PDB file of C-alpha atoms in Angstrom:
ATOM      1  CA  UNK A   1       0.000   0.000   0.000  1.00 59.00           C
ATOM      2  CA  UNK A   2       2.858   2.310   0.967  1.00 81.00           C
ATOM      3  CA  UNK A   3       4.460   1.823  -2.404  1.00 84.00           C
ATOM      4  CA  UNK A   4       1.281   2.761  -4.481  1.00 84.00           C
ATOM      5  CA  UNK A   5       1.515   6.251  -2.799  1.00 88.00           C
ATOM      6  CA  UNK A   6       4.446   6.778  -3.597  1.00 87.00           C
ATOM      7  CA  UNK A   7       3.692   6.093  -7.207  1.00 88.00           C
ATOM      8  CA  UNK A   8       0.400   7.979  -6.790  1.00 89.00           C
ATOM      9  CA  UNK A   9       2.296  11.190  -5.548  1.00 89.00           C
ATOM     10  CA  UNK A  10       5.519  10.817  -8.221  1.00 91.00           C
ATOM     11  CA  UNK A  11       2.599  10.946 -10.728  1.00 89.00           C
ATOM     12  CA  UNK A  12       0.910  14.183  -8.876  1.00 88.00           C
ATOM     13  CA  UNK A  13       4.490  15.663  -8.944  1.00 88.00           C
ATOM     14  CA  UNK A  14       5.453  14.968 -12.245  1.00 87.00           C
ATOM     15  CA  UNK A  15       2.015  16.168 -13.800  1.00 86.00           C
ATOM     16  CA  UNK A  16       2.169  19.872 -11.581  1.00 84.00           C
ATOM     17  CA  UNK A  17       5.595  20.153 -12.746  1.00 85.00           C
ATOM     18  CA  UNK A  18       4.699  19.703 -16.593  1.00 82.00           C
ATOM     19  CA  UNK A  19       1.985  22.202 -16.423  1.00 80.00           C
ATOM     20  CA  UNK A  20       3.487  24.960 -14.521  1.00 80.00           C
ATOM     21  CA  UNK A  21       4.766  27.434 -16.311  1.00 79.00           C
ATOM     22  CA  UNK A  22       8.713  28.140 -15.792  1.00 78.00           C
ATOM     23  CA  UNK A  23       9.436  31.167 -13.608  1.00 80.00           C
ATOM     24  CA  UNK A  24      12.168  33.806 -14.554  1.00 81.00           C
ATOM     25  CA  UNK A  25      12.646  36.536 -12.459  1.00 81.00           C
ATOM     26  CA  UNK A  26      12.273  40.254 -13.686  1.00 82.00           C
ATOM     27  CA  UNK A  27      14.250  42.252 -15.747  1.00 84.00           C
ATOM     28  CA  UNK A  28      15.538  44.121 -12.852  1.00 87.00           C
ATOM     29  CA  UNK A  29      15.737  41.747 -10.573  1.00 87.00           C
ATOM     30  CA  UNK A  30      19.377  42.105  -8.935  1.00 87.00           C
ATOM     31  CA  UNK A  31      19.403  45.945  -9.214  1.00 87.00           C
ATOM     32  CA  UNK A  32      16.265  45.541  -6.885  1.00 87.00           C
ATOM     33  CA  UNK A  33      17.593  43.053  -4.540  1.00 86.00           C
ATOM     34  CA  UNK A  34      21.317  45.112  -3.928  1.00 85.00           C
ATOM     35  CA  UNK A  35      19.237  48.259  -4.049  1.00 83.00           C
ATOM     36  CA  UNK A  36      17.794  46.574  -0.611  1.00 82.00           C
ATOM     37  CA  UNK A  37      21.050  45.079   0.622  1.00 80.00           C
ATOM     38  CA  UNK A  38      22.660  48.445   0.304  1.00 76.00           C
ATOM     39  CA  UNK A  39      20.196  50.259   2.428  1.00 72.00           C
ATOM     40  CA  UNK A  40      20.273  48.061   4.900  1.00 74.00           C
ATOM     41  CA  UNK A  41      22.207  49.568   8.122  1.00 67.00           C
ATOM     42  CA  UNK A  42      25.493  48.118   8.575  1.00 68.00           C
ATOM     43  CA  UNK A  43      26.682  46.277  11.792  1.00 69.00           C
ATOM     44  CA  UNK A  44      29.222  48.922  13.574  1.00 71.00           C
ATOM     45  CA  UNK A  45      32.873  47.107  13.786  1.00 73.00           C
ATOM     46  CA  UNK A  46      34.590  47.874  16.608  1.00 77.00           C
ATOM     47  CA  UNK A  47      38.595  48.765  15.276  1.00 80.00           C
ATOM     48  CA  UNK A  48      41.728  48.067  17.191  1.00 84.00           C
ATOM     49  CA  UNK A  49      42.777  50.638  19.068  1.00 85.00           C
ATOM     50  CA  UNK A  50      45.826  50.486  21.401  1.00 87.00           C
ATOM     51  CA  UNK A  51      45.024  51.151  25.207  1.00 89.00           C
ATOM     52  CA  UNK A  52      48.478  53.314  25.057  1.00 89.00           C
ATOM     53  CA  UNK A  53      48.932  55.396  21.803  1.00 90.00           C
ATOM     54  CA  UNK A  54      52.377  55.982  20.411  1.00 92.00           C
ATOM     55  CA  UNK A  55      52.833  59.736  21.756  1.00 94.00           C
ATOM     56  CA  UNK A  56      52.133  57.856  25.275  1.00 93.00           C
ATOM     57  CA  UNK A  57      54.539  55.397  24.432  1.00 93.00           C
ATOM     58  CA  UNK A  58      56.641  58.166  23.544  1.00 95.00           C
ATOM     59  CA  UNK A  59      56.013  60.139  26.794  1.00 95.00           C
ATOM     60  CA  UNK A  60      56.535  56.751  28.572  1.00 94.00           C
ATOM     61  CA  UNK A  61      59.873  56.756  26.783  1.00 95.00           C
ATOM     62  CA  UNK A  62      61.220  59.771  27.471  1.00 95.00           C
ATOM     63  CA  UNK A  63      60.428  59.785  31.238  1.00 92.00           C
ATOM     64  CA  UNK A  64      61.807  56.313  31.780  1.00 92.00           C
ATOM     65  CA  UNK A  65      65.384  57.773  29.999  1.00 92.00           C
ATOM     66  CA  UNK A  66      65.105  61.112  31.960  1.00 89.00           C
ATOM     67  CA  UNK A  67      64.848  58.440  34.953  1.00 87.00           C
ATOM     68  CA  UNK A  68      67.473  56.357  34.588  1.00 85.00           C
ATOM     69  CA  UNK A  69      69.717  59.141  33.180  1.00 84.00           C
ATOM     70  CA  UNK A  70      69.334  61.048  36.635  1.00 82.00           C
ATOM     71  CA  UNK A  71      69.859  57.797  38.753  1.00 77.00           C
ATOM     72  CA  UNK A  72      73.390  57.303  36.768  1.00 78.00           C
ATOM     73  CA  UNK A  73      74.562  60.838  36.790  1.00 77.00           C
ATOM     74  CA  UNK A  74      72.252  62.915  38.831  1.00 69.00           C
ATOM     75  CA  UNK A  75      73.471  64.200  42.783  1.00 65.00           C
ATOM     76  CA  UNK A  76      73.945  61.239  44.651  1.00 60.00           C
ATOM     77  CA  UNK A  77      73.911  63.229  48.166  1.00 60.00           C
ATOM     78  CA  UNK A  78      70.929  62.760  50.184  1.00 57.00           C
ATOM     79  CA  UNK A  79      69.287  66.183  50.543  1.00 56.00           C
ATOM     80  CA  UNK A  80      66.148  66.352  52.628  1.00 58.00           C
ATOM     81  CA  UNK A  81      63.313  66.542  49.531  1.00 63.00           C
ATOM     82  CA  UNK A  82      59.844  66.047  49.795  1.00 63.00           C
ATOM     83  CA  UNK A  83      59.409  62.416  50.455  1.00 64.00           C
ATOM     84  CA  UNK A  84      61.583  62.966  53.825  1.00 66.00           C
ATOM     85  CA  UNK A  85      58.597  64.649  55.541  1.00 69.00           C
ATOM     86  CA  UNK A  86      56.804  61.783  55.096  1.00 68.00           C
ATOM     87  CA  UNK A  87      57.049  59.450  58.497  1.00 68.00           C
ATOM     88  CA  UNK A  88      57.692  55.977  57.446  1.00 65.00           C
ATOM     89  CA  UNK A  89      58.604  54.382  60.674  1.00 67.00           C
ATOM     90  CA  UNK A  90      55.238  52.484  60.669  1.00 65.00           C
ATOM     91  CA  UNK A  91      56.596  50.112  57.689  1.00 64.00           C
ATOM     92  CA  UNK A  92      59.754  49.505  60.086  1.00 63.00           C
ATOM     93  CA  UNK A  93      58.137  49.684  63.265  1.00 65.00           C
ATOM     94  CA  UNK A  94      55.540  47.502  62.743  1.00 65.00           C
ATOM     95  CA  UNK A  95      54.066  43.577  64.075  1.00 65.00           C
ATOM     96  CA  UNK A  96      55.853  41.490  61.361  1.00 64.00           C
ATOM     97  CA  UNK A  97      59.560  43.633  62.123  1.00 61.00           C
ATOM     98  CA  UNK A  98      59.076  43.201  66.072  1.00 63.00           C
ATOM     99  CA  UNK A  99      58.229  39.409  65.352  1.00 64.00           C
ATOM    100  CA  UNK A 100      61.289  38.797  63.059  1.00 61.00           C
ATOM    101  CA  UNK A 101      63.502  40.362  65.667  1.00 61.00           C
ATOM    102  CA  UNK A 102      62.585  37.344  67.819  1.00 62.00           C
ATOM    103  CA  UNK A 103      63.901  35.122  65.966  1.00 61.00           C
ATOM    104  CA  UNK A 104      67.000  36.211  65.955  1.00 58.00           C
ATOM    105  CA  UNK A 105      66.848  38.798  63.245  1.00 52.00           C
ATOM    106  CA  UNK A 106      68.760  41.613  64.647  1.00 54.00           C
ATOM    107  CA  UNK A 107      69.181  43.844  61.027  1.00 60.00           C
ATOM    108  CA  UNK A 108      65.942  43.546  59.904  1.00 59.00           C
ATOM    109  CA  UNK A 109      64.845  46.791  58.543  1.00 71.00           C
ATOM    110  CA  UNK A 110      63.406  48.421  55.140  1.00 74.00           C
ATOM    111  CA  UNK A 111      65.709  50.341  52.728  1.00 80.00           C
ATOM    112  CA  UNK A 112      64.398  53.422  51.396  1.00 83.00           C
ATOM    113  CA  UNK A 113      64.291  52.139  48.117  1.00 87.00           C
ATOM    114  CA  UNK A 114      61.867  49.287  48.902  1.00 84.00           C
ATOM    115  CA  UNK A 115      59.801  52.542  50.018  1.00 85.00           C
ATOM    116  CA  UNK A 116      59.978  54.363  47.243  1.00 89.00           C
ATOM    117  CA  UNK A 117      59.130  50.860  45.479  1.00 90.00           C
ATOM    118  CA  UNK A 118      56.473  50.048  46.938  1.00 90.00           C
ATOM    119  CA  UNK A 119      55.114  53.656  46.967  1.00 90.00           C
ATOM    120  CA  UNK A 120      55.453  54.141  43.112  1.00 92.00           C
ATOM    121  CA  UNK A 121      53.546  50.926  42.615  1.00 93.00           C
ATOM    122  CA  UNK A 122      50.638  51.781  44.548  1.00 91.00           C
ATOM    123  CA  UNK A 123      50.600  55.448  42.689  1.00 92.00           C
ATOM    124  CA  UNK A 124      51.138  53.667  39.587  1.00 92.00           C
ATOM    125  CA  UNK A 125      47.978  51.153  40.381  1.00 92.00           C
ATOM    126  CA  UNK A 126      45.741  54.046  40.971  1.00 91.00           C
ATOM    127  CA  UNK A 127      47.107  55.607  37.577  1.00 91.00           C
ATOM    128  CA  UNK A 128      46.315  52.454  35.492  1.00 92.00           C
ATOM    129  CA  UNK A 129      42.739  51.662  37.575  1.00 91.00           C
ATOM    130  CA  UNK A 130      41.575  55.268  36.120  1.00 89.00           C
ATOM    131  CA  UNK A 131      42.749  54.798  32.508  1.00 88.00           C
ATOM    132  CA  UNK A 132      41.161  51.273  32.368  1.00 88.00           C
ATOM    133  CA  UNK A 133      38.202  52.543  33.740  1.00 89.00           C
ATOM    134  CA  UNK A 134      37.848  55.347  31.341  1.00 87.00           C
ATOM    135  CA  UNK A 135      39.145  52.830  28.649  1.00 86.00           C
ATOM    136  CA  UNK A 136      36.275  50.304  29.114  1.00 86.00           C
ATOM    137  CA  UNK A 137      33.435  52.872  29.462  1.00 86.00           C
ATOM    138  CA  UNK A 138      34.320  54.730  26.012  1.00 85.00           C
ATOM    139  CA  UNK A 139      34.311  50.980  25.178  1.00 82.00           C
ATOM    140  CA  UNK A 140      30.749  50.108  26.556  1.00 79.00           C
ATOM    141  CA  UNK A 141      29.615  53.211  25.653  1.00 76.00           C
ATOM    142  CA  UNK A 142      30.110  53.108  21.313  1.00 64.00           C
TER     143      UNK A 142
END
């Protein structure tokens, strides 16, 4: 039974097929259809931009050479500056320097570059948590 309707609807198709007519689209018929492609709106692509520009890397540069020109020829006598005024005793005077001196640690104290270390990083944290922030909401906001 299943095999006579199959022949039954080959027939059906073959008969609709011979008596429709055969379609052909219109003269104008792919000026119409990019006419319609071109106005539709166009998905906004987000282009690379580098988080530091080159006149940033440039600055960036520049201050790191001004740095390391001053540390290798600038005054190496310790003049009281601005950083001096600044009480520090509380990184050497603290819990974890009283509880290394019990054990025998008689010289254990910070050098003022591990201050000026570790405040540079913290300022420099602070500096890169404001441009990322200001970086990802122009982002979010386009």
């Amino acid at each position: 039974m299943n095999e006579q309707t199959d022949k039954y609807l080959d027939q059906l198709a073959k008969k609709v097929m011979k008596d429709a007519p055969l379609e052909t689209p219109s003269f104008d018929f792919t000026n119409t259809v990019m006419s319609q492609v071109s106005g539709l709106s166009h998905n906004k692509v987000i282009a690379y931009k580098p988080l530091i520009s080159k006149t940033g890397w440039i600055f960036i540069l520049v201050g790191f050479l001004i740095l390391v020109f001053f540390v290798l020829f600038g005054n190496q006598t310790s003049s009281s500056g601005w950083l001096n005024t600044i009480d520090f005793s509380m990184f050497s005077n603290n819990g974890i320097a009283q509880a290394l001196s019990n054990f025998k640690i008689p010289s254990f104290t910070i050098s003022k570059t591990l201050t000026y270390a570790i405040v540079l990083f913290g300022v420099m944290v602070c500096i890169q948590i404001s441009f990322l922030k200001h970086h990802f909401n122009q982002r979010f906001e386009n």
